[in-house]
Backbone as a ProteinNet text record, in pm:
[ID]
protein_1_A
[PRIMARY]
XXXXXXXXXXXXXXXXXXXXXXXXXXXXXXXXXXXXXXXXXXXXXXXXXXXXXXXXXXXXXXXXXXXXXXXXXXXXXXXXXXXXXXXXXXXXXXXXXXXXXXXXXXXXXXXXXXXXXXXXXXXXXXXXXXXXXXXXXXXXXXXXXXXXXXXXXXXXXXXXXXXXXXXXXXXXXXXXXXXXXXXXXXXXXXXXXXXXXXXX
[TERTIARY]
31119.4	31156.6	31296.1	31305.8	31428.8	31540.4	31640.1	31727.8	31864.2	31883.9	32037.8	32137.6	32280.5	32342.2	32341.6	32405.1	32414.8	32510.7	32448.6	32515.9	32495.8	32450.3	32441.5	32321.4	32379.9	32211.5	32099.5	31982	31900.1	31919.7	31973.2	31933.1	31808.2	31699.3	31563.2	31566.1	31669.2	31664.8	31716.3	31800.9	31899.9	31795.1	31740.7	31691.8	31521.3	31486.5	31428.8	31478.2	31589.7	31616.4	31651.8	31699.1	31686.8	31573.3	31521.6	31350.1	31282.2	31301.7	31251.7	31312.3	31454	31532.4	31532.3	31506.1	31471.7	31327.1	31250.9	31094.7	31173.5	31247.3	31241	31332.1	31430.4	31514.2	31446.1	31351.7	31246.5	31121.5	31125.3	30992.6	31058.7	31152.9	31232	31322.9	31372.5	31428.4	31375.4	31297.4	31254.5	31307.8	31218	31331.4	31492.3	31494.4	31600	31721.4	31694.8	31780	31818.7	31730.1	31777	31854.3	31957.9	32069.3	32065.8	32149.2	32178.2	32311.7	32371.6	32457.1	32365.1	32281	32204.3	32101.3	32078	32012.7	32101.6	32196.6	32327.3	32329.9	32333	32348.8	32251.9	32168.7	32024.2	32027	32025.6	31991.5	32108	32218.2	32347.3	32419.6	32399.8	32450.4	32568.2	32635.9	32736.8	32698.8	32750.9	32658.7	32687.2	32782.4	32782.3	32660	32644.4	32532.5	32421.3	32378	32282.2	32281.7	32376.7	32391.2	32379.8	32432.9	32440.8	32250.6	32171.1	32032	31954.5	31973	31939.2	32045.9	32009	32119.4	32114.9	31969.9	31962.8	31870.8	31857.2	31774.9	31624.4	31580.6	31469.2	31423.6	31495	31430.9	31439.9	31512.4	31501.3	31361.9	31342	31194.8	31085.5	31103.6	31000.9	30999.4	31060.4	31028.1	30956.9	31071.3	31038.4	30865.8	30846.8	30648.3	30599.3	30666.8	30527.9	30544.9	30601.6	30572.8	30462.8	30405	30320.7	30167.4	30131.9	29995.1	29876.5	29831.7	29725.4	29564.8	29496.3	29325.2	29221.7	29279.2	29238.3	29091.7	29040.5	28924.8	28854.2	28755.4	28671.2	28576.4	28594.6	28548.9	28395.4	28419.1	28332.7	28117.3	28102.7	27954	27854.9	27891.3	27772.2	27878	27774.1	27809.9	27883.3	27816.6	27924.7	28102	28045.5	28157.9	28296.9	28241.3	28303.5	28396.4	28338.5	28412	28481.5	28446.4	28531.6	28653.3	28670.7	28707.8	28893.4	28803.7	28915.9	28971.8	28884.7	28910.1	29058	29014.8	29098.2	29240.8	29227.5	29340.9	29438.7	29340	29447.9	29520.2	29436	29474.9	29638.4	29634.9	29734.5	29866.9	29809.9	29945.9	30009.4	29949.5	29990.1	30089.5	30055.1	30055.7	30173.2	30208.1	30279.3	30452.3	30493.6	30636.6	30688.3	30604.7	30629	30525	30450	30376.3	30451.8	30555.7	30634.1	30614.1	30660.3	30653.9	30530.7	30421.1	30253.7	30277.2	30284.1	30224	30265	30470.2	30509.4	30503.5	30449.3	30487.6	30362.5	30240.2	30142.8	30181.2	30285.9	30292	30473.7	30522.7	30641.2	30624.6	30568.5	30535.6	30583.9	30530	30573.3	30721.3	30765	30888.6	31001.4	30931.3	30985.4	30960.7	30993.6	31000.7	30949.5	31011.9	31029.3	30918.9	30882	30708.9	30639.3	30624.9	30498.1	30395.5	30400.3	30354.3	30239.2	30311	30293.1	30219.3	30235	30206.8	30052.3	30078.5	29901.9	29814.7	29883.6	29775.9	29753	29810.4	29785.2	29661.5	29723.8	29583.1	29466.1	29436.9	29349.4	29256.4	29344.8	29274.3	29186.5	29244.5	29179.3	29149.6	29076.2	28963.6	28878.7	28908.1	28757.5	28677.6	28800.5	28726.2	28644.4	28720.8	28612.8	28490.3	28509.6	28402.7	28274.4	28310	28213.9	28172.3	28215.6	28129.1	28015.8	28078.7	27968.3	27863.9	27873.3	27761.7	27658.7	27770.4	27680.7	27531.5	27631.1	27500	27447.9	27406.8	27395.5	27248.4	27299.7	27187.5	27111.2	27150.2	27067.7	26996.3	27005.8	26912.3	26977.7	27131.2	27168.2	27206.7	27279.7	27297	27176.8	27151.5	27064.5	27098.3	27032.4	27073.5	27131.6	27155.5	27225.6	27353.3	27415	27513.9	27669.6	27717.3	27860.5	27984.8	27938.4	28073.3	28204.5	28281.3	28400.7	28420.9	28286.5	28344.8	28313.2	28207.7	28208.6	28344	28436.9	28550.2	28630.9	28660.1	28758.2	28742.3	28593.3	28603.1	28652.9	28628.3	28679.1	28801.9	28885.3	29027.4	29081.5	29045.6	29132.6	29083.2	28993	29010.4	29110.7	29123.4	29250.5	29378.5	29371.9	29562.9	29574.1	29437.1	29483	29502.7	29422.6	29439.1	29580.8	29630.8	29793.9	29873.8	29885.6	29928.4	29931.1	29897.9	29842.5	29852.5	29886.2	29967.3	30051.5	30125.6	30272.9	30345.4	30450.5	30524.8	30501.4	30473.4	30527.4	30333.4	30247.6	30094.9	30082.6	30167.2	30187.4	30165.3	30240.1	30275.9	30172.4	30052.6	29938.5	29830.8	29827.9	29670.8	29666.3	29755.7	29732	29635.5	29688.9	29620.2	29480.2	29446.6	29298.6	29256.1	29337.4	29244	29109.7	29066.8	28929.1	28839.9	28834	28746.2	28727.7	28834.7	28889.6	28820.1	28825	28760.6	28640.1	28560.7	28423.3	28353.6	28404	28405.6	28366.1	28481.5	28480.5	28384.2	28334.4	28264.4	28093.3	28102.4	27976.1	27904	27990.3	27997.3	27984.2	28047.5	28016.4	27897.6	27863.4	27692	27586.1	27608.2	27552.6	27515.1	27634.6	27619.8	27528.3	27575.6	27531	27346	27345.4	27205.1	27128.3	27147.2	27067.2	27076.3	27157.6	27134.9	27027	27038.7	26910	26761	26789.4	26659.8	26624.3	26717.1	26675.7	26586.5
27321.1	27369.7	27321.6	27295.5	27226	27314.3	27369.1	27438.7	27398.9	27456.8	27404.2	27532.1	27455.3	27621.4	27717.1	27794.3	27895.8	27865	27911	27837.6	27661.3	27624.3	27436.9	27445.3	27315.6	27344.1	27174.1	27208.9	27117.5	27007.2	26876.5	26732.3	26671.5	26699.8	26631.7	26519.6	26426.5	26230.3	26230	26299.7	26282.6	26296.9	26429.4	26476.2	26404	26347.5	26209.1	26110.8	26054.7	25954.7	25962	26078.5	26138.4	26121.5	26194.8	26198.3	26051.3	25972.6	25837.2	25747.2	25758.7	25709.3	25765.6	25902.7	25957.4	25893.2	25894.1	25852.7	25663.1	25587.8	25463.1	25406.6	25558.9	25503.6	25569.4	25614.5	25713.6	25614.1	25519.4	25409.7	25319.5	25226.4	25130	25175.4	25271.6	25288	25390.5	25468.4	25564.3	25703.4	25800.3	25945.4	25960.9	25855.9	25866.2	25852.3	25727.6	25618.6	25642	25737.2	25810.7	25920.2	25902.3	25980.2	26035.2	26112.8	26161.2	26081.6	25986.7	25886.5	25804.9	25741.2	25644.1	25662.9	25743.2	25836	25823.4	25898.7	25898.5	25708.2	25696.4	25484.9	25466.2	25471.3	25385.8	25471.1	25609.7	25680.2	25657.1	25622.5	25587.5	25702	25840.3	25912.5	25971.3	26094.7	26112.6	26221.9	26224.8	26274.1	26487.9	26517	26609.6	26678.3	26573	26592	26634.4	26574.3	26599.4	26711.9	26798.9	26880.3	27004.1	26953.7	27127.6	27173.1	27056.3	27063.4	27077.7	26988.5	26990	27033	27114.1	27114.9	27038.2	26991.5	26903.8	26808.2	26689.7	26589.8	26591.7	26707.8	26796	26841.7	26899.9	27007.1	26837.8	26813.5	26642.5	26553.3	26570.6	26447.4	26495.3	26694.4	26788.9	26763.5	26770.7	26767.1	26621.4	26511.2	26387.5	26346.5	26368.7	26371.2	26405.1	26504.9	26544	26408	26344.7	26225.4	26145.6	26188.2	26060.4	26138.7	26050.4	26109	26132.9	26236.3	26316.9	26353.2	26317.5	26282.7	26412.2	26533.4	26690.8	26703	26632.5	26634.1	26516.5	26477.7	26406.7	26407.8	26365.3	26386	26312.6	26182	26080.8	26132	26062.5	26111.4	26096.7	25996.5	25990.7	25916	25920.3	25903	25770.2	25657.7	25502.9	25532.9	25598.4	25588.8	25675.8	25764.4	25821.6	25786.2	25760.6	25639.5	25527.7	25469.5	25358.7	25460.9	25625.3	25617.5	25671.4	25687.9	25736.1	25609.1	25503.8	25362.9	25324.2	25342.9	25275.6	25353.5	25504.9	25558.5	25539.4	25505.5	25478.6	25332.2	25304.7	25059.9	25151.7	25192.1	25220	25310.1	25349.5	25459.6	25373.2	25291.1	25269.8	25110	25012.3	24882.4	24951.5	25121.6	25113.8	25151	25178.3	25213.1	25304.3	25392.7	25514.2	25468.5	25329.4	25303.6	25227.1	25253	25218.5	25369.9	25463.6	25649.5	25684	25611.5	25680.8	25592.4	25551.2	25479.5	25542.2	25568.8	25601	25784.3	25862.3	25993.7	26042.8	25982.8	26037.9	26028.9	25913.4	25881.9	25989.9	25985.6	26060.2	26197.7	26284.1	26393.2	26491.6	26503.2	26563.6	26592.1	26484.2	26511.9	26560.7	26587.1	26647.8	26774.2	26897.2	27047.5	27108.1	27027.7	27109.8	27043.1	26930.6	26864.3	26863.5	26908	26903.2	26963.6	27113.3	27208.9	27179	27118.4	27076.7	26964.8	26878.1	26684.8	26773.4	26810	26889.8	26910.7	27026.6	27111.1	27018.2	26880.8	26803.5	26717.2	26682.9	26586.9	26666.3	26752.9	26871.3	26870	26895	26893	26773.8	26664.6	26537.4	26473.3	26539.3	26487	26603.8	26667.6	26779.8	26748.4	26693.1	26645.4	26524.4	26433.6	26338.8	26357	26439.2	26465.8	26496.9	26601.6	26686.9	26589	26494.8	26423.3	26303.4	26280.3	26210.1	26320.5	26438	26510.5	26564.8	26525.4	26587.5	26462.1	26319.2	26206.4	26178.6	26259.5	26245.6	26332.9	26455.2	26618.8	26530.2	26483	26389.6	26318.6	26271.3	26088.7	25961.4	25986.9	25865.8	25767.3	25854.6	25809.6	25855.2	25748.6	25800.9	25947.5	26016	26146.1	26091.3	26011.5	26021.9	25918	25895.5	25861.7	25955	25845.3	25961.3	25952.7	26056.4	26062.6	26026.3	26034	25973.7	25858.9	25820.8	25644.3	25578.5	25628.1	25616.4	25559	25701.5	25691	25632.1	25633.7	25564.9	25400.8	25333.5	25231.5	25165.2	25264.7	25246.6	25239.2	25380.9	25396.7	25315.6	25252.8	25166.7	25015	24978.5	24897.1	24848.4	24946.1	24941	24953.9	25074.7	25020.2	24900.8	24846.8	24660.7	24599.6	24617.4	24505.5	24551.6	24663.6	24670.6	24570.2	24597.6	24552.4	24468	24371.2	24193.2	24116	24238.7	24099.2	24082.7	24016.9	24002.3	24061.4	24113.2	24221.3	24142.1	23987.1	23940.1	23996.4	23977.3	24021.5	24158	24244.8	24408.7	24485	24353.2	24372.3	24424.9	24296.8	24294.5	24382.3	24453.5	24484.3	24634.9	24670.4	24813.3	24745.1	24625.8	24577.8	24497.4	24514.2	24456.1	24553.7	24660.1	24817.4	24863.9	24817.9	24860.5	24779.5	24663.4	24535.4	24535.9	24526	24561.5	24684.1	24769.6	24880.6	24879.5	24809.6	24817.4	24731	24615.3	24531.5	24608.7	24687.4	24735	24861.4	24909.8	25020.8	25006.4	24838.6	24808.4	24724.4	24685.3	24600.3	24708	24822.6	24953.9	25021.5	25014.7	25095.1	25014	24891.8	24758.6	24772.1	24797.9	24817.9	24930.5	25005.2	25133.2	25152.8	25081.9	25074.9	24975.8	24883.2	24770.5	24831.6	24896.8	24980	25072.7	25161.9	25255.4	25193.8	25074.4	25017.8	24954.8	24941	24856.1	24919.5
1737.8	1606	1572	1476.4	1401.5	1360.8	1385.4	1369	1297.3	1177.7	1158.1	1160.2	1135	1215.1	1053.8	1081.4	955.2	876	724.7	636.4	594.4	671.4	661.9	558.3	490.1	396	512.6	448.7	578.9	484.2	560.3	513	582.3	482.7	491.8	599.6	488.7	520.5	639.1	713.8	849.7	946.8	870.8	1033	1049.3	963.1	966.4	1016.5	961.5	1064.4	1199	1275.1	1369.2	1462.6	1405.1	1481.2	1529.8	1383.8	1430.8	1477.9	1491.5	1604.5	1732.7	1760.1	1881.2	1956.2	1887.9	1926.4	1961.2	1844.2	1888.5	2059.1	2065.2	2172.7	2278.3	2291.9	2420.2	2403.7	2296.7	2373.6	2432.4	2371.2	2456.2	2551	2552.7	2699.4	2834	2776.7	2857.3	2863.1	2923.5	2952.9	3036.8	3174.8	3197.9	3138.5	3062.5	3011.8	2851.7	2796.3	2665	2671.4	2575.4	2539.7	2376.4	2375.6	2184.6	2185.4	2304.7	2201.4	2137	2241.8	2178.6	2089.8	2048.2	1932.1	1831.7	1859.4	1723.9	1690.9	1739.2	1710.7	1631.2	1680.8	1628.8	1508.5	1464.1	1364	1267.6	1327.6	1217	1160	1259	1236.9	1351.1	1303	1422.5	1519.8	1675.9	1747.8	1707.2	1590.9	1633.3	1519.6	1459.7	1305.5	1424.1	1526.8	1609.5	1681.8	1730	1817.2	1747.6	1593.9	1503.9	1498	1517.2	1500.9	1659.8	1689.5	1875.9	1955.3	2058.1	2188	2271.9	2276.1	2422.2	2401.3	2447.5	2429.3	2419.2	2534.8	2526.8	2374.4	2346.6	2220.1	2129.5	2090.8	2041.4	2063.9	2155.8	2178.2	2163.3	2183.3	2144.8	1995.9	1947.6	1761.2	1761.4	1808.6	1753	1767.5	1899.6	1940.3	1805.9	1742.6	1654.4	1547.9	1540	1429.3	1518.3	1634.3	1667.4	1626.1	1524.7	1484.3	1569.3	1558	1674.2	1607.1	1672.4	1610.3	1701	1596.1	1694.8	1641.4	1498.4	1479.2	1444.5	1416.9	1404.2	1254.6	1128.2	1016.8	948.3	1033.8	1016.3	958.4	911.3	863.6	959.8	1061	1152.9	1256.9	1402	1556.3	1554.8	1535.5	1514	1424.7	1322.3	1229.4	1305.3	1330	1436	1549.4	1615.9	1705.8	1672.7	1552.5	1466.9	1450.2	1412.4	1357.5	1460.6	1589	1657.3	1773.6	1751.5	1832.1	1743	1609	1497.9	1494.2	1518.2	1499.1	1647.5	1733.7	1830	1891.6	1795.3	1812.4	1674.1	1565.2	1486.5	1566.7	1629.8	1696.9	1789.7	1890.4	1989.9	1967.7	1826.9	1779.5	1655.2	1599.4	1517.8	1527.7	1445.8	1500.1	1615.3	1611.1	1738.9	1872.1	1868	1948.7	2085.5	2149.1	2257.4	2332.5	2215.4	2255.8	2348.1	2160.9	2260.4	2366.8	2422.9	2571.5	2633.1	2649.4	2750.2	2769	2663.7	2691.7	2782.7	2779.3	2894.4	3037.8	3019.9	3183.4	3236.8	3131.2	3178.3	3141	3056.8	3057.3	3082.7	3260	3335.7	3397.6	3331.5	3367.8	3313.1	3157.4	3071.5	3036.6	3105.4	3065	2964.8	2826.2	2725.1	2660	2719.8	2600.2	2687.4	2801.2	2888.5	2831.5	2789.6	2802.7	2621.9	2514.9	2417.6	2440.4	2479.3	2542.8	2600.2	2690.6	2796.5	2655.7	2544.3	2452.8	2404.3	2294.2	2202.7	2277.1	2390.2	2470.7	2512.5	2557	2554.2	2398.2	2334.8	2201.5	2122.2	2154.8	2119.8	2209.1	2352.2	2425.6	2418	2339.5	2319.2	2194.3	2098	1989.2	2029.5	2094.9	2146.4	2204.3	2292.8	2410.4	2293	2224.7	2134.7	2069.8	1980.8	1946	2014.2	2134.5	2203.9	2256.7	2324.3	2342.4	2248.9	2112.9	1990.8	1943	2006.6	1990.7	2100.3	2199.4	2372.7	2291.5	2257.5	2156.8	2089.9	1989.1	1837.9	1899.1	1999.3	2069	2026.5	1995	1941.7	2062.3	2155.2	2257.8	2365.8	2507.6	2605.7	2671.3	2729.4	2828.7	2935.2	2977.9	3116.6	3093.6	2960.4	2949.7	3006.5	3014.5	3107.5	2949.9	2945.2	2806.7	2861.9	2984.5	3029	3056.5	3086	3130.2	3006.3	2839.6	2735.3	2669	2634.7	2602.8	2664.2	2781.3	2868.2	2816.2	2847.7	2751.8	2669.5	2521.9	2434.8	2381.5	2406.8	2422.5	2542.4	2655.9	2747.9	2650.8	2620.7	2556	2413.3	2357.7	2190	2298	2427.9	2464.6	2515.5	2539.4	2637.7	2534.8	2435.6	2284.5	2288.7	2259.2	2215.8	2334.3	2413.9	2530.7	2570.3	2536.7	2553.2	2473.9	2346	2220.3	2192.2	2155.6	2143	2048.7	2078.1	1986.8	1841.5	1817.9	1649.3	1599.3	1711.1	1686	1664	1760.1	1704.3	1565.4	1518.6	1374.8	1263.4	1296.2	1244.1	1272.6	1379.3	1437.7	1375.5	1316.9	1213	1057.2	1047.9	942.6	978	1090.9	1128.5	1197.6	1241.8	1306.3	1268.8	1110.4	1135	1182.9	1147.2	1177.4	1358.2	1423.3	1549.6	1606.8	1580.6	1591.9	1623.1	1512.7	1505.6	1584	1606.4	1747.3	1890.4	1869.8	2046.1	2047.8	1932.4	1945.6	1952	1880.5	1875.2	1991	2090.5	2208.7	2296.1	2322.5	2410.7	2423.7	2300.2	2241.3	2250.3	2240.7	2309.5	2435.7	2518.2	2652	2694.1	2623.4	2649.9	2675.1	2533.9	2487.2	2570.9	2638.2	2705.8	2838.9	2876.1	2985.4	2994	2868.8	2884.5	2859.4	2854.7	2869.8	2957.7	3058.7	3196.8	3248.1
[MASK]
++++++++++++++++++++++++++++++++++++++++++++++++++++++++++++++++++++++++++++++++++++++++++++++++++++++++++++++++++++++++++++++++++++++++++++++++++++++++++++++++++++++++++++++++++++++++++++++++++++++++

């Protein structure tokens, strides 16, 4: 939660640029190696503008996370679209500005106190939405019965972080603007698989 002291009136734009300078200096450098100097830098503000709002770098990277967009439900009209539609949102998170963050906050996490506990619920939440929709086309007959909904997804989502991961930061650029096409590729090559299997 975002706090300013008493009496201060809230500057919207700061504590925006804040946040997304916090998220940019915690993807390129990591948890150890991030500071609220180097926060105050990148954001172009002064470090005590930061402290009247954050105390500690913690409560800082706790706010900043929430700018990384999170896929808790699933809206899509049917089972393919579906999966396009959470392949797509995660080739965009991981390929966009806060996409240095998503990679590295699953793996450091734990080592962070004050977003663990938040980092666990958010991922919890959008592998249930996932899950549910593959068991919901496992129910329908879209998918076979003895499909493994984990090695399903794992698929799919390890496939969009290798695409991120293997292209070059000037290719980064682009793959938010080919995320759906992209998408539909890897979802239709999986179900492919999927499907020639249940017919062996």
């Amino acid at each position: 939660m975002v706090t300013a002291s008493t009496g201060r009136p809230r500057d919207p734009d700061l504590e925006r640029r804040v946040l997304d300078a916090a998220l940019e200096v915690y993807g390129k450098l990591g948890w150890a190696k991030s500071s609220i100097d180097a926060v105050a830098k990148a954001a172009g503000v002064g470090k005590a503008s930061i402290y009247l709002r954050w105390s500690t770098k913690e409560e800082l990277l706790k706010d900043a996370l929430q700018g990384i967009s999170h896929l808790e439900e699933v809206t899509a009209a049917d089972f393919r679209a579906g999966l396009i539609e959470m392949v797509k949102h995660n080739l965009r998170n991981y390929s966009g500005p806060t996409g240095l963050a998503a990679m590295r906050i699953p793996v450091e996490a734990a080592e962070i106190p004050a977003v663990h506990e938040q980092w666990e619920r958010l991922k919890i939440s959008q592998t249930r939405a996932a899950r549910r929709l593959v068991r919901g086309a496992v129910r329908s007959g879209d998918l076979p019965p003895e499909t493994s909904v984990n090695l399903l997804l794992e698929s799919l989502f390890g496939a969009a972080l290798m695409h991120v991961q293997v292209s070059s930061v000037e290719d980064r650029s682009e793959i938010g603007e080919s995320a759906h096409g992209y998408a539909e590729q890897i979802v239709d090559f999986v179900l492919s698989a999927v499907d020639g299997r249940s017919r062996e």
